XYZ file of C-alpha atoms in Angstrom:
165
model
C 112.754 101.278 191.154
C 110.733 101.180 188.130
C 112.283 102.533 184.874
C 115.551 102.619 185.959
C 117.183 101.359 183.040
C 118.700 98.430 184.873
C 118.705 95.169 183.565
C 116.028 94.045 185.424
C 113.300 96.239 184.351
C 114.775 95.970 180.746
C 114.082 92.243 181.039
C 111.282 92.428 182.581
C 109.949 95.126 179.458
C 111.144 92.041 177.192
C 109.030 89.963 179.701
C 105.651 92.179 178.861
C 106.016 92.924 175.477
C 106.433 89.332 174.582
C 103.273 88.155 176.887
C 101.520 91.258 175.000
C 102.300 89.682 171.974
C 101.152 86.067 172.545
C 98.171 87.373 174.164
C 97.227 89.695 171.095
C 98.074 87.092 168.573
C 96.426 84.180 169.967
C 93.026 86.176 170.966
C 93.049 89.771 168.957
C 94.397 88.100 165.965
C 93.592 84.326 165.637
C 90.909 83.685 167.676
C 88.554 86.840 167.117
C 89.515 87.344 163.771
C 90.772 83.563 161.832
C 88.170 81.914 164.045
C 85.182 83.596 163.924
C 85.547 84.636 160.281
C 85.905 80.526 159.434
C 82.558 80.540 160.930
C 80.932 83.226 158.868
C 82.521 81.233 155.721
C 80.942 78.443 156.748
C 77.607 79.731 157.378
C 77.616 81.642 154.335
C 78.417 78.110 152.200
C 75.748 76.094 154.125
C 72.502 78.885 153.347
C 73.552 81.306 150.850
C 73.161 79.640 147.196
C 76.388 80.651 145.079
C 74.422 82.641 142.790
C 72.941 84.889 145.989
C 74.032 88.043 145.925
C 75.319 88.301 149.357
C 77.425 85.778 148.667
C 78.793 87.152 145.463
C 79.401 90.401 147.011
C 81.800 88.883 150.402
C 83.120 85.547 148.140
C 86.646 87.691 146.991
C 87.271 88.240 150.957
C 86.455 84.879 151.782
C 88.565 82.814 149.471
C 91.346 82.570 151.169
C 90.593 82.535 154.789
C 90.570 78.366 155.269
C 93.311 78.134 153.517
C 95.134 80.325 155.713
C 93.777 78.989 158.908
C 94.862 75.749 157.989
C 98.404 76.564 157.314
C 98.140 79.081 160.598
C 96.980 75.767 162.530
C 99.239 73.373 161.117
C 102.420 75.833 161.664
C 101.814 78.822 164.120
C 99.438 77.687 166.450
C 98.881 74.316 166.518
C 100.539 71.354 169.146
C 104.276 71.689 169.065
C 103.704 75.061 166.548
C 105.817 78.039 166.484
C 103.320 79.621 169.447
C 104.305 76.512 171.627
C 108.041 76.387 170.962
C 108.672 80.623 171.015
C 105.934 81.815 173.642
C 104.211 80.569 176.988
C 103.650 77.310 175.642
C 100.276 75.281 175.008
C 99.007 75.247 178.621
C 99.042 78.909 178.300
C 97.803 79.122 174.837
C 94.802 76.981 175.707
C 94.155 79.190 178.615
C 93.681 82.419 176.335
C 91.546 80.696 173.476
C 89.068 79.223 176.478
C 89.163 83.152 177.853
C 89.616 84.498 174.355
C 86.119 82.712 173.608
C 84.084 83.498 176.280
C 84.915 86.781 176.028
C 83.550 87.411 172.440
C 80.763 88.877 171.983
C 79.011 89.878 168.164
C 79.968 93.723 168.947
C 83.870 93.343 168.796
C 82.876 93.072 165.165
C 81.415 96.502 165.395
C 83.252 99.336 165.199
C 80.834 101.893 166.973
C 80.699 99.745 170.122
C 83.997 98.273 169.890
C 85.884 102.265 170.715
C 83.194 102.700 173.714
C 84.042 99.435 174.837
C 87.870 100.234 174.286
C 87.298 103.656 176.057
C 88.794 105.493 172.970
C 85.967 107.747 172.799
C 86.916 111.053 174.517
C 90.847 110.830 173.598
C 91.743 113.307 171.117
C 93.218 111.270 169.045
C 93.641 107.416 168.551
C 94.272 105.744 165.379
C 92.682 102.844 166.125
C 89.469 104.460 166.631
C 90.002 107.526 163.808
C 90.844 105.087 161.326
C 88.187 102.602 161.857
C 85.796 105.181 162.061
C 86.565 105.826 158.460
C 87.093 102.087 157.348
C 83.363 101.697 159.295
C 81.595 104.268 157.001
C 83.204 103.050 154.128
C 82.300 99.907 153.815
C 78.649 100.699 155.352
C 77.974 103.191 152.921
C 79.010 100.656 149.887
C 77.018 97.588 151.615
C 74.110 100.176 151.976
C 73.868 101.050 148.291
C 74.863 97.399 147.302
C 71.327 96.047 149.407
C 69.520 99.096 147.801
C 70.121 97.926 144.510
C 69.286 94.555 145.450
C 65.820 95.157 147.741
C 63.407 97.288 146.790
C 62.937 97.712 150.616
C 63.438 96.073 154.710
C 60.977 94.173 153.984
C 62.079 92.655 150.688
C 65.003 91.514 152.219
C 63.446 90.152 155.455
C 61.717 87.805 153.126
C 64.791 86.497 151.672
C 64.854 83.008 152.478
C 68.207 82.320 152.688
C 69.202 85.499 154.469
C 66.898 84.274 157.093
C 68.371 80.981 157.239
């Protein structure tokens, strides 16, 4: 009898929530975000110059990223961490980051293809998607007039050596 308010289907609520959790921290959160981001920072360090403009322009959102991820390895989610001890434990946890990494693909960093991935689209309203929409302009617009004032044109910038790098 679901939704009965017994016990039983309040534990098992406690029971879903919590796997929700684990599941959005370690993949939504960590992985897809933490991870891939260290990548980009990395990236960015090994063929952008520190005097490229590129660089310049995402250095203030990159500063503290390893930093974190260290401190998120060493006490959240790595052996024995607080994602061990308080959720499904590290057979589990190693389970989602093996999914949670074959399932990323470049467009969950998109915001257009993310919500028609999501199948947010036709709702009337979602925050996720509403909210995002306007973060996504945002920041496009700004990076748009940033490059413009950088490039005289495409292919300017497709003859940037390190941006092809």
């Amino acid at each position: 009898r679901p939704r009965d308010g017994s016990p039983a289907w309040r534990l098992a609520k406690v029971f879903f929530g919590s796997a929700d959790i684990f599941v959005h921290e370690i993949i939504s959160h960590w992985l897809w975000t933490h991870v891939i981001a260290e990548k980009f920072i990395i990236h960015t360090a090994r063929t952008l110059s520190w005097r490229h403009p590129l660089r310049r322009l995402m250095a203030p959102h990159l500063t503290t990223t390893l930093a974190m991820n260290a401190n998120a390895t060493a006490i959240l989610v790595g052996s024995g961490g607080t994602f061990d001890t308080t959720f499904a434990g590290a057979a589990i946890k190693a389970r989602l980051v093996e999914y949670g990494d074959a399932a990323w693909t470049y467009e969950h960093m998109l915001h257009p293809q993310r919500k028609f991935a999501l199948g947010v689209e036709r709702l009337a309203y979602h925050p996720y998607r509403d909210d995002g929409e306007l973060v996504w302009q945002a920041i496009s617009e700004y990076v748009e007039v940033y490059l413009e004032a950088i490039y005289e044109d495409d292919a300017e910038l497709l003859a940037d050596t390190e941006i092809a790098a």
